[in-house]
Amino acid sequence: MIERIDALRTEGERAFADSGDVAALESARVRFLGRKSELTGLLRGLKDLSPEERAAVGAHANKARAHLEQCLAEAEARLAGGAAPGPTRDVTLPGRRPPVGHRHLIDSVLEEIEGIFAGLGFSVAEGPDVESDWHAFTALNMPEGHPARATTDTFYVSRDVCLRPHTSSVQIRVMESQPPPVRIICPGRVYRNEAVDATHHFEFHQVEGLYVDRDVSLADLKGILDRFLKEFFGPETVIRFAPSYYPFVEPGASVDIRCFFCKGKGCGVCGPLSGGWLEVLGAGMVHPNVFRAVGYDPEAWMGYAFGMGVERLVMLRHGVPDIRMFYQNDLRVLRQF
Ligand code: DAH
């Protein structure tokens, strides 16, 4: 009997699947599931079996019935939906091109800067965006209450923890973790409590540089920055150092490039009062107090450091008029680079 049930199950399944129209399906239904169908008859005859046989054959027959009901329902659904010809595919249509993205300009420029400095023997160091007060200020010769803290006002997470306002903090972490010599750049995101306008944003990117060795001079610093700026802005680039104050260097300098729009005459980009120069970064010789803070002997080691704002470099080189454009995610802007 079990064998017969299995045979009916297979035959019925095939009959439902092969039914091409409603009439064929109906006659298959009558034949396999109808009141006079063989399966129904088998179920009716169960009462004549011994109790053990009845249980086994009954379960088997009920399963087959349930399965066939399922096949019937599927066939009905198929005939209802598939009455109209199915969707056709035109295999000769040209394919749809998947949209291809690319790196954000800031990201690719960061990589470019890393490449230039890698060629000059610098390796890349990274540090946390959420930084201790010690690494962001105190160890950089800005003890609590130092007025220069206000110029790089940041967001505080707690009294001693802030979002780093510059990547200079990574200098400290690297020097704390290894003895000299050091030759690194530290690219990364920084945060400031700024009123946002065309040239200020509360979040931007910097690349810090640090070189510590036995005999390091201001001339080395000037040489490396001249090399870098010529690579970045082109071989015609002229640079100058002007005295400037940063607590973590002595002497400190702001580094300018001659305005490449007006060639130094003074214009709308560099400003009438700049005399034709564009400030691009800050630099100087590492202050002895910074060496003391990280446990380096300032009598034995010398170093230079520099820091640059990546958005500013990119705005100058690519003529982007507003720093906010980098962060608005407007594809019309981003696709241009
Ligand atoms: N940390 C400075 C800033 O955020 C940039 C800077 C200036 C870094 C001079 C330096 C430096 O290492 O020597 O404005």
mmCIF file of C-alpha atoms and ligand atoms in Angstrom:
data_model
loop_
_atom_site.group_PDB
_atom_site.id
_atom_site.type_symbol
_atom_site.label_atom_id
_atom_site.label_comp_id
_atom_site.label_asym_id
_atom_site.label_seq_id
_atom_site.Cartn_x
_atom_site.Cartn_y
_atom_site.Cartn_z
ATOM 1 C CA MET A 1 0.000 0.000 0.000
ATOM 2 C CA ILE A 2 2.806 2.357 0.858
ATOM 3 C CA GLU A 3 4.269 1.779 -2.605
ATOM 4 C CA ARG A 4 0.954 2.544 -4.216
ATOM 5 C CA ILE A 5 0.646 5.781 -2.221
ATOM 6 C CA ASP A 6 4.112 6.840 -3.366
ATOM 7 C CA ALA A 7 3.235 6.084 -6.982
ATOM 8 C CA LEU A 8 0.038 8.170 -6.714
ATOM 9 C CA ARG A 9 1.989 10.967 -5.132
ATOM 10 C CA THR A 10 4.492 11.063 -8.027
ATOM 11 C CA GLU A 11 1.830 10.728 -10.720
ATOM 12 C CA GLY A 12 -0.357 13.410 -9.148
ATOM 13 C CA GLU A 13 2.551 15.788 -8.750
ATOM 14 C CA ARG A 14 3.401 15.409 -12.435
ATOM 15 C CA ALA A 15 -0.241 15.769 -13.525
ATOM 16 C CA PHE A 16 -0.651 19.064 -11.626
ATOM 17 C CA ALA A 17 2.622 20.425 -12.922
ATOM 18 C CA ASP A 18 1.808 19.446 -16.509
ATOM 19 C CA SER A 19 -1.697 20.919 -16.535
ATOM 20 C CA GLY A 20 -1.623 23.608 -19.184
ATOM 21 C CA ASP A 21 -5.060 25.078 -18.509
ATOM 22 C CA VAL A 22 -7.795 25.246 -15.870
ATOM 23 C CA ALA A 23 -9.788 22.320 -17.353
ATOM 24 C CA ALA A 24 -6.794 19.976 -17.343
ATOM 25 C CA LEU A 25 -6.007 20.986 -13.777
ATOM 26 C CA GLU A 26 -9.593 20.328 -12.679
ATOM 27 C CA SER A 27 -9.610 16.836 -14.129
ATOM 28 C CA ALA A 28 -6.251 16.131 -12.465
ATOM 29 C CA ARG A 29 -7.726 17.388 -9.169
ATOM 30 C CA VAL A 30 -10.726 15.025 -9.518
ATOM 31 C CA ARG A 31 -8.458 12.162 -10.394
ATOM 32 C CA PHE A 32 -5.927 12.541 -7.580
ATOM 33 C CA LEU A 33 -7.758 14.379 -4.807
ATOM 34 C CA GLY A 34 -11.466 13.969 -5.639
ATOM 35 C CA ARG A 35 -13.962 12.098 -3.516
ATOM 36 C CA LYS A 36 -13.743 9.092 -5.804
ATOM 37 C CA SER A 37 -10.002 9.242 -6.251
ATOM 38 C CA GLU A 38 -7.861 6.257 -5.471
ATOM 39 C CA LEU A 39 -6.108 8.047 -2.630
ATOM 40 C CA THR A 40 -9.383 8.955 -0.947
ATOM 41 C CA GLY A 41 -10.475 5.340 -1.379
ATOM 42 C CA LEU A 42 -7.289 4.136 0.248
ATOM 43 C CA LEU A 43 -7.861 6.431 3.205
ATOM 44 C CA ARG A 44 -11.402 5.152 3.516
ATOM 45 C CA GLY A 45 -10.196 1.565 3.544
ATOM 46 C CA LEU A 46 -7.861 2.202 6.482
ATOM 47 C CA LYS A 47 -10.499 1.068 8.938
ATOM 48 C CA ASP A 48 -10.045 -2.505 7.721
ATOM 49 C CA LEU A 49 -6.382 -2.609 8.668
ATOM 50 C CA SER A 50 -4.816 -3.662 11.944
ATOM 51 C CA PRO A 51 -4.199 -0.726 14.330
ATOM 52 C CA GLU A 52 -0.397 -0.678 13.669
ATOM 53 C CA GLU A 53 -0.807 -0.771 9.911
ATOM 54 C CA ARG A 54 -3.547 1.807 10.085
ATOM 55 C CA ALA A 55 -1.271 4.266 11.880
ATOM 56 C CA ALA A 56 1.650 3.820 9.477
ATOM 57 C CA VAL A 57 -0.313 3.777 6.229
ATOM 58 C CA GLY A 58 -2.632 6.560 7.422
ATOM 59 C CA ALA A 59 0.236 8.913 8.211
ATOM 60 C CA HIS A 60 1.836 8.161 4.859
ATOM 61 C CA ALA A 61 -1.358 8.707 2.911
ATOM 62 C CA ASN A 62 -2.140 11.967 4.747
ATOM 63 C CA LYS A 63 1.313 13.281 3.963
ATOM 64 C CA ALA A 64 0.877 12.426 0.287
ATOM 65 C CA ARG A 65 -2.498 14.157 0.274
ATOM 66 C CA ALA A 66 -1.129 17.301 1.897
ATOM 67 C CA HIS A 67 1.699 17.354 -0.623
ATOM 68 C CA LEU A 68 -0.660 16.980 -3.562
ATOM 69 C CA GLU A 69 -2.886 19.780 -2.199
ATOM 70 C CA GLN A 70 0.178 21.979 -2.091
ATOM 71 C CA CYS A 71 1.032 21.051 -5.726
ATOM 72 C CA LEU A 72 -2.516 21.848 -6.746
ATOM 73 C CA ALA A 73 -2.356 25.270 -5.093
ATOM 74 C CA GLU A 74 0.915 25.998 -6.858
ATOM 75 C CA ALA A 75 -0.497 24.956 -10.213
ATOM 76 C CA GLU A 76 -3.539 27.167 -9.644
ATOM 77 C CA ALA A 77 -1.325 30.122 -8.833
ATOM 78 C CA ARG A 78 0.789 29.430 -11.894
ATOM 79 C CA LEU A 79 -2.213 29.325 -14.210
ATOM 80 C CA ALA A 80 -3.733 32.464 -12.645
ATOM 81 C CA GLY A 81 -0.571 34.524 -12.964
ATOM 82 C CA GLY A 82 0.930 32.967 -16.010
ATOM 83 C CA ALA A 83 -2.068 33.293 -18.313
ATOM 84 C CA ALA A 84 -0.413 36.234 -20.034
ATOM 85 C CA PRO A 85 2.935 35.508 -21.658
ATOM 86 C CA GLY A 86 5.768 35.870 -19.102
ATOM 87 C CA PRO A 87 8.206 38.782 -19.155
ATOM 88 C CA THR A 88 10.553 38.503 -22.075
ATOM 89 C CA ARG A 89 14.201 39.414 -22.070
ATOM 90 C CA ASP A 90 15.781 41.293 -24.909
ATOM 91 C CA VAL A 91 19.290 39.935 -24.761
ATOM 92 C CA THR A 92 20.437 42.339 -27.470
ATOM 93 C CA LEU A 93 19.871 45.430 -25.300
ATOM 94 C CA PRO A 94 23.120 47.149 -24.267
ATOM 95 C CA GLY A 95 23.992 46.446 -20.618
ATOM 96 C CA ARG A 96 23.388 48.909 -17.817
ATOM 97 C CA ARG A 97 26.696 50.373 -16.712
ATOM 98 C CA PRO A 98 27.089 50.076 -12.931
ATOM 99 C CA PRO A 99 27.866 53.474 -11.382
ATOM 100 C CA VAL A 100 31.584 53.759 -10.681
ATOM 101 C CA GLY A 101 32.635 55.898 -7.732
ATOM 102 C CA HIS A 102 36.014 57.299 -6.891
ATOM 103 C CA ARG A 103 37.975 58.581 -3.924
ATOM 104 C CA HIS A 104 37.041 61.865 -2.323
ATOM 105 C CA LEU A 105 39.450 64.622 -3.319
ATOM 106 C CA ILE A 106 40.675 65.104 0.265
ATOM 107 C CA ASP A 107 41.393 61.417 0.583
ATOM 108 C CA SER A 108 43.353 61.197 -2.640
ATOM 109 C CA VAL A 109 45.342 64.329 -1.791
ATOM 110 C CA LEU A 110 46.215 62.851 1.610
ATOM 111 C CA GLU A 111 47.540 59.820 -0.189
ATOM 112 C CA GLU A 112 49.476 62.027 -2.597
ATOM 113 C CA ILE A 113 51.067 63.921 0.320
ATOM 114 C CA GLU A 114 51.980 60.644 2.000
ATOM 115 C CA GLY A 115 53.586 59.546 -1.268
ATOM 116 C CA ILE A 116 55.705 62.686 -1.552
ATOM 117 C CA PHE A 117 56.949 62.382 2.019
ATOM 118 C CA ALA A 118 57.518 58.648 1.687
ATOM 119 C CA GLY A 119 59.935 59.553 -1.097
ATOM 120 C CA LEU A 120 61.737 61.822 1.369
ATOM 121 C CA GLY A 121 62.115 59.042 3.934
ATOM 122 C CA PHE A 122 59.129 59.794 6.172
ATOM 123 C CA SER A 123 56.841 57.090 7.438
ATOM 124 C CA VAL A 124 53.197 57.541 8.380
ATOM 125 C CA ALA A 125 52.069 57.611 12.026
ATOM 126 C CA GLU A 126 48.519 57.759 13.262
ATOM 127 C CA GLY A 127 46.873 58.622 16.552
ATOM 128 C CA PRO A 128 43.380 58.802 18.029
ATOM 129 C CA ASP A 129 40.874 61.526 17.130
ATOM 130 C CA VAL A 130 39.714 61.598 20.737
ATOM 131 C CA GLU A 131 42.768 62.800 22.569
ATOM 132 C CA SER A 132 43.968 63.529 26.074
ATOM 133 C CA ASP A 133 44.580 67.080 27.168
ATOM 134 C CA TRP A 134 48.200 66.073 27.775
ATOM 135 C CA HIS A 135 48.879 65.021 24.163
ATOM 136 C CA ALA A 136 46.814 67.793 22.584
ATOM 137 C CA PHE A 137 48.155 70.680 24.668
ATOM 138 C CA THR A 138 50.264 70.214 27.792
ATOM 139 C CA ALA A 139 53.074 68.156 26.263
ATOM 140 C CA LEU A 140 53.162 70.587 23.342
ATOM 141 C CA ASN A 141 54.292 73.315 25.714
ATOM 142 C CA MET A 142 50.779 74.598 26.290
ATOM 143 C CA PRO A 143 50.146 74.033 29.998
ATOM 144 C CA GLU A 144 46.695 74.667 31.414
ATOM 145 C CA GLY A 145 45.828 78.334 31.172
ATOM 146 C CA HIS A 146 48.245 78.974 28.281
ATOM 147 C CA PRO A 147 46.674 81.605 26.007
ATOM 148 C CA ALA A 148 47.519 79.626 22.834
ATOM 149 C CA ARG A 149 45.009 76.971 23.894
ATOM 150 C CA ALA A 150 42.272 79.419 23.036
ATOM 151 C CA THR A 151 43.460 79.777 19.420
ATOM 152 C CA THR A 152 42.880 76.076 18.838
ATOM 153 C CA ASP A 153 39.684 75.842 20.862
ATOM 154 C CA THR A 154 38.224 72.390 20.496
ATOM 155 C CA PHE A 155 35.363 70.191 21.657
ATOM 156 C CA TYR A 156 35.815 68.715 25.105
ATOM 157 C CA VAL A 157 34.514 65.275 25.962
ATOM 158 C CA SER A 158 35.461 65.816 29.594
ATOM 159 C CA ARG A 159 37.900 68.072 31.406
ATOM 160 C CA ASP A 160 40.905 66.042 30.287
ATOM 161 C CA VAL A 161 39.671 64.557 27.020
ATOM 162 C CA CYS A 162 38.968 66.413 23.798
ATOM 163 C CA LEU A 163 38.642 65.981 20.068
ATOM 164 C CA ARG A 164 42.143 66.764 18.831
ATOM 165 C CA PRO A 165 42.401 70.283 17.426
ATOM 166 C CA HIS A 166 45.555 69.394 15.474
ATOM 167 C CA THR A 167 47.600 66.328 14.542
ATOM 168 C CA SER A 168 50.572 67.720 16.488
ATOM 169 C CA SER A 169 49.379 65.429 19.288
ATOM 170 C CA VAL A 170 50.565 62.436 17.248
ATOM 171 C CA GLN A 171 54.163 63.775 17.490
ATOM 172 C CA ILE A 172 53.920 63.382 21.241
ATOM 173 C CA ARG A 173 52.518 59.853 21.052
ATOM 174 C CA VAL A 174 55.239 58.735 18.654
ATOM 175 C CA MET A 175 58.072 60.244 20.703
ATOM 176 C CA GLU A 176 56.645 58.725 23.885
ATOM 177 C CA SER A 177 56.656 55.315 22.256
ATOM 178 C CA GLN A 178 60.124 55.221 20.697
ATOM 179 C CA PRO A 179 63.608 56.639 21.072
ATOM 180 C CA PRO A 180 65.004 59.041 18.465
ATOM 181 C CA PRO A 181 65.643 59.332 15.561
ATOM 182 C CA VAL A 182 62.121 60.004 14.312
ATOM 183 C CA ARG A 183 61.004 60.862 10.812
ATOM 184 C CA ILE A 184 57.240 60.796 10.462
ATOM 185 C CA ILE A 185 54.219 62.497 9.046
ATOM 186 C CA CYS A 186 50.856 62.297 10.797
ATOM 187 C CA PRO A 187 47.853 62.733 8.519
ATOM 188 C CA GLY A 188 44.401 62.871 10.029
ATOM 189 C CA ARG A 189 41.159 64.546 10.925
ATOM 190 C CA VAL A 190 41.045 67.420 13.392
ATOM 191 C CA TYR A 191 38.244 69.353 15.086
ATOM 192 C CA ARG A 192 37.760 72.946 16.118
ATOM 193 C CA ASN A 193 35.037 74.943 17.735
ATOM 194 C CA GLU A 194 34.855 77.286 14.731
ATOM 195 C CA ALA A 195 32.202 79.547 13.372
ATOM 196 C CA VAL A 196 31.798 77.867 9.976
ATOM 197 C CA ASP A 197 32.397 80.027 6.902
ATOM 198 C CA ALA A 198 34.049 79.727 3.486
ATOM 199 C CA THR A 199 37.507 79.123 5.006
ATOM 200 C CA HIS A 200 36.705 77.622 8.428
ATOM 201 C CA HIS A 201 35.106 74.326 9.311
ATOM 202 C CA PHE A 202 34.629 72.493 12.586
ATOM 203 C CA GLU A 203 36.210 69.384 11.094
ATOM 204 C CA PHE A 204 39.096 69.262 8.636
ATOM 205 C CA HIS A 205 42.373 67.465 7.916
ATOM 206 C CA GLN A 206 45.994 68.159 8.726
ATOM 207 C CA VAL A 207 49.329 66.606 8.016
ATOM 208 C CA GLU A 208 51.905 67.058 10.748
ATOM 209 C CA GLY A 209 55.586 66.337 10.189
ATOM 210 C CA LEU A 210 58.351 65.622 12.700
ATOM 211 C CA TYR A 211 62.018 64.959 12.246
ATOM 212 C CA VAL A 212 64.297 64.356 15.247
ATOM 213 C CA ASP A 213 67.967 63.492 14.987
ATOM 214 C CA ARG A 214 71.426 64.580 16.186
ATOM 215 C CA ASP A 215 72.006 67.514 13.904
ATOM 216 C CA VAL A 216 68.874 68.957 12.434
ATOM 217 C CA SER A 217 68.811 72.523 11.254
ATOM 218 C CA LEU A 218 66.364 75.105 10.055
ATOM 219 C CA ALA A 219 68.022 74.719 6.659
ATOM 220 C CA ASP A 220 66.945 71.042 6.596
ATOM 221 C CA LEU A 221 63.404 72.119 7.388
ATOM 222 C CA LYS A 222 63.448 74.721 4.651
ATOM 223 C CA GLY A 223 64.874 72.237 2.174
ATOM 224 C CA ILE A 224 62.276 69.575 2.858
ATOM 225 C CA LEU A 225 59.353 72.009 2.702
ATOM 226 C CA ASP A 226 60.662 73.607 -0.480
ATOM 227 C CA ARG A 227 60.861 70.126 -2.000
ATOM 228 C CA PHE A 228 57.389 69.198 -0.826
ATOM 229 C CA LEU A 229 55.718 72.430 -1.956
ATOM 230 C CA LYS A 230 57.378 72.231 -5.388
ATOM 231 C CA GLU A 231 56.087 68.682 -5.762
ATOM 232 C CA PHE A 232 52.633 69.693 -4.659
ATOM 233 C CA PHE A 233 52.143 73.072 -6.349
ATOM 234 C CA GLY A 234 54.580 72.688 -9.238
ATOM 235 C CA PRO A 235 58.282 73.355 -9.881
ATOM 236 C CA GLU A 236 57.789 77.123 -10.258
ATOM 237 C CA THR A 237 56.735 77.424 -6.621
ATOM 238 C CA VAL A 238 58.586 80.051 -4.588
ATOM 239 C CA ILE A 239 58.483 79.801 -0.807
ATOM 240 C CA ARG A 240 59.342 82.111 2.058
ATOM 241 C CA PHE A 241 59.586 81.758 5.817
ATOM 242 C CA ALA A 242 58.144 84.497 8.024
ATOM 243 C CA PRO A 243 58.611 84.525 11.812
ATOM 244 C CA SER A 244 55.556 83.243 13.634
ATOM 245 C CA TYR A 245 54.662 81.930 17.056
ATOM 246 C CA TYR A 246 53.686 78.374 17.913
ATOM 247 C CA PRO A 247 54.281 77.228 21.507
ATOM 248 C CA PHE A 248 55.784 73.876 20.471
ATOM 249 C CA VAL A 249 58.565 75.287 18.270
ATOM 250 C CA GLU A 250 61.312 77.843 18.675
ATOM 251 C CA PRO A 251 61.958 79.566 16.373
ATOM 252 C CA GLY A 252 58.588 79.234 14.651
ATOM 253 C CA ALA A 253 57.688 80.246 11.142
ATOM 254 C CA SER A 254 54.713 80.553 8.914
ATOM 255 C CA VAL A 255 55.573 79.248 5.474
ATOM 256 C CA ASP A 256 54.162 81.072 2.478
ATOM 257 C CA ILE A 257 54.179 80.354 -1.217
ATOM 258 C CA ARG A 258 54.195 83.126 -3.796
ATOM 259 C CA CYS A 259 50.665 83.482 -5.099
ATOM 260 C CA PHE A 260 50.506 81.470 -8.316
ATOM 261 C CA PHE A 261 47.522 83.443 -9.575
ATOM 262 C CA CYS A 262 49.090 86.916 -9.589
ATOM 263 C CA LYS A 263 52.749 85.817 -9.337
ATOM 264 C CA GLY A 264 53.194 87.947 -6.247
ATOM 265 C CA LYS A 265 51.524 91.178 -7.283
ATOM 266 C CA GLY A 266 48.550 90.876 -4.945
ATOM 267 C CA CYS A 267 45.112 89.735 -6.087
ATOM 268 C CA GLY A 268 41.701 88.595 -4.969
ATOM 269 C CA VAL A 269 42.972 85.152 -4.006
ATOM 270 C CA CYS A 270 45.990 86.138 -1.896
ATOM 271 C CA GLY A 271 44.427 89.409 -0.722
ATOM 272 C CA PRO A 272 45.619 92.948 -1.333
ATOM 273 C CA LEU A 273 47.457 93.119 2.015
ATOM 274 C CA SER A 274 49.356 89.851 1.659
ATOM 275 C CA GLY A 275 51.843 91.319 -0.788
ATOM 276 C CA GLY A 276 51.222 88.379 -3.075
ATOM 277 C CA TRP A 277 51.961 85.555 -0.634
ATOM 278 C CA LEU A 278 49.743 82.695 0.529
ATOM 279 C CA GLU A 279 50.310 81.141 3.926
ATOM 280 C CA VAL A 280 50.282 77.363 3.548
ATOM 281 C CA LEU A 281 51.725 75.926 6.731
ATOM 282 C CA GLY A 282 53.339 76.428 10.121
ATOM 283 C CA ALA A 283 56.736 75.079 11.076
ATOM 284 C CA GLY A 284 59.726 75.467 13.360
ATOM 285 C CA MET A 285 62.417 73.823 15.463
ATOM 286 C CA VAL A 286 61.014 71.560 18.181
ATOM 287 C CA HIS A 287 60.892 73.407 21.505
ATOM 288 C CA PRO A 288 63.108 71.941 24.279
ATOM 289 C CA ASN A 289 60.057 71.719 26.556
ATOM 290 C CA VAL A 290 58.414 69.337 24.079
ATOM 291 C CA PHE A 291 61.491 67.087 24.215
ATOM 292 C CA ARG A 292 61.436 67.233 28.009
ATOM 293 C CA ALA A 293 57.751 66.291 28.081
ATOM 294 C CA VAL A 294 58.416 63.059 26.172
ATOM 295 C CA GLY A 295 61.690 62.239 27.947
ATOM 296 C CA TYR A 296 64.102 63.144 25.131
ATOM 297 C CA ASP A 297 67.271 65.007 26.164
ATOM 298 C CA PRO A 298 67.069 68.456 24.524
ATOM 299 C CA GLU A 299 70.854 68.785 24.772
ATOM 300 C CA ALA A 300 71.360 65.629 22.724
ATOM 301 C CA TRP A 301 68.596 65.836 20.126
ATOM 302 C CA MET A 302 67.300 68.423 17.712
ATOM 303 C CA GLY A 303 64.274 68.417 15.493
ATOM 304 C CA TYR A 304 61.889 70.261 13.293
ATOM 305 C CA ALA A 305 58.135 70.045 13.003
ATOM 306 C CA PHE A 306 55.569 71.365 10.593
ATOM 307 C CA GLY A 307 51.824 71.270 10.193
ATOM 308 C CA MET A 308 49.537 71.974 7.275
ATOM 309 C CA GLY A 309 45.820 72.129 6.655
ATOM 310 C CA VAL A 310 44.947 69.792 3.807
ATOM 311 C CA GLU A 311 41.701 71.510 2.769
ATOM 312 C CA ARG A 312 43.549 74.811 2.439
ATOM 313 C CA LEU A 313 46.199 73.280 0.166
ATOM 314 C CA VAL A 314 43.514 71.658 -1.969
ATOM 315 C CA MET A 315 41.426 74.837 -2.179
ATOM 316 C CA LEU A 316 44.440 76.763 -3.415
ATOM 317 C CA ARG A 317 45.635 74.202 -5.909
ATOM 318 C CA HIS A 318 42.202 73.353 -7.343
ATOM 319 C CA GLY A 319 40.503 76.715 -6.977
ATOM 320 C CA VAL A 320 37.784 75.432 -4.630
ATOM 321 C CA PRO A 321 36.221 78.606 -3.241
ATOM 322 C CA ASP A 322 34.489 77.244 -0.146
ATOM 323 C CA ILE A 323 35.692 74.642 2.375
ATOM 324 C CA ARG A 324 32.100 73.534 2.997
ATOM 325 C CA MET A 325 31.998 72.104 -0.515
ATOM 326 C CA PHE A 326 34.173 69.204 0.635
ATOM 327 C CA TYR A 327 31.554 68.131 3.169
ATOM 328 C CA GLN A 328 28.218 68.714 1.476
ATOM 329 C CA ASN A 329 28.462 65.538 -0.559
ATOM 330 C CA ASP A 330 27.272 67.313 -3.697
ATOM 331 C CA LEU A 331 28.256 64.969 -6.523
ATOM 332 C CA ARG A 332 28.413 67.844 -9.000
ATOM 333 C CA VAL A 333 31.379 69.129 -7.004
ATOM 334 C CA LEU A 334 32.965 65.802 -6.156
ATOM 335 C CA ARG A 335 32.816 64.435 -9.712
ATOM 336 C CA GLN A 336 35.067 67.226 -10.936
ATOM 337 C CA PHE A 337 38.101 65.788 -9.202
HETATM 338 N N1 DAH B 1 49.463 72.651 15.049
HETATM 339 C C1 DAH B 1 49.443 73.862 14.266
HETATM 340 C C2 DAH B 1 47.999 74.240 13.954
HETATM 341 O O1 DAH B 1 47.144 73.439 14.112
HETATM 342 C C3 DAH B 1 50.192 73.698 12.978
HETATM 343 C C4 DAH B 1 51.663 73.655 13.226
HETATM 344 C C5 DAH B 1 52.389 74.809 13.248
HETATM 345 C C6 DAH B 1 52.323 72.464 13.449
HETATM 346 C C7 DAH B 1 53.756 74.826 13.472
HETATM 347 C C8 DAH B 1 53.684 72.451 13.675
HETATM 348 C C9 DAH B 1 54.396 73.642 13.682
HETATM 349 O O2 DAH B 1 54.367 71.327 13.890
HETATM 350 O O3 DAH B 1 55.753 73.624 13.894
HETATM 351 O O4 DAH B 1 47.765 75.334 13.555
#
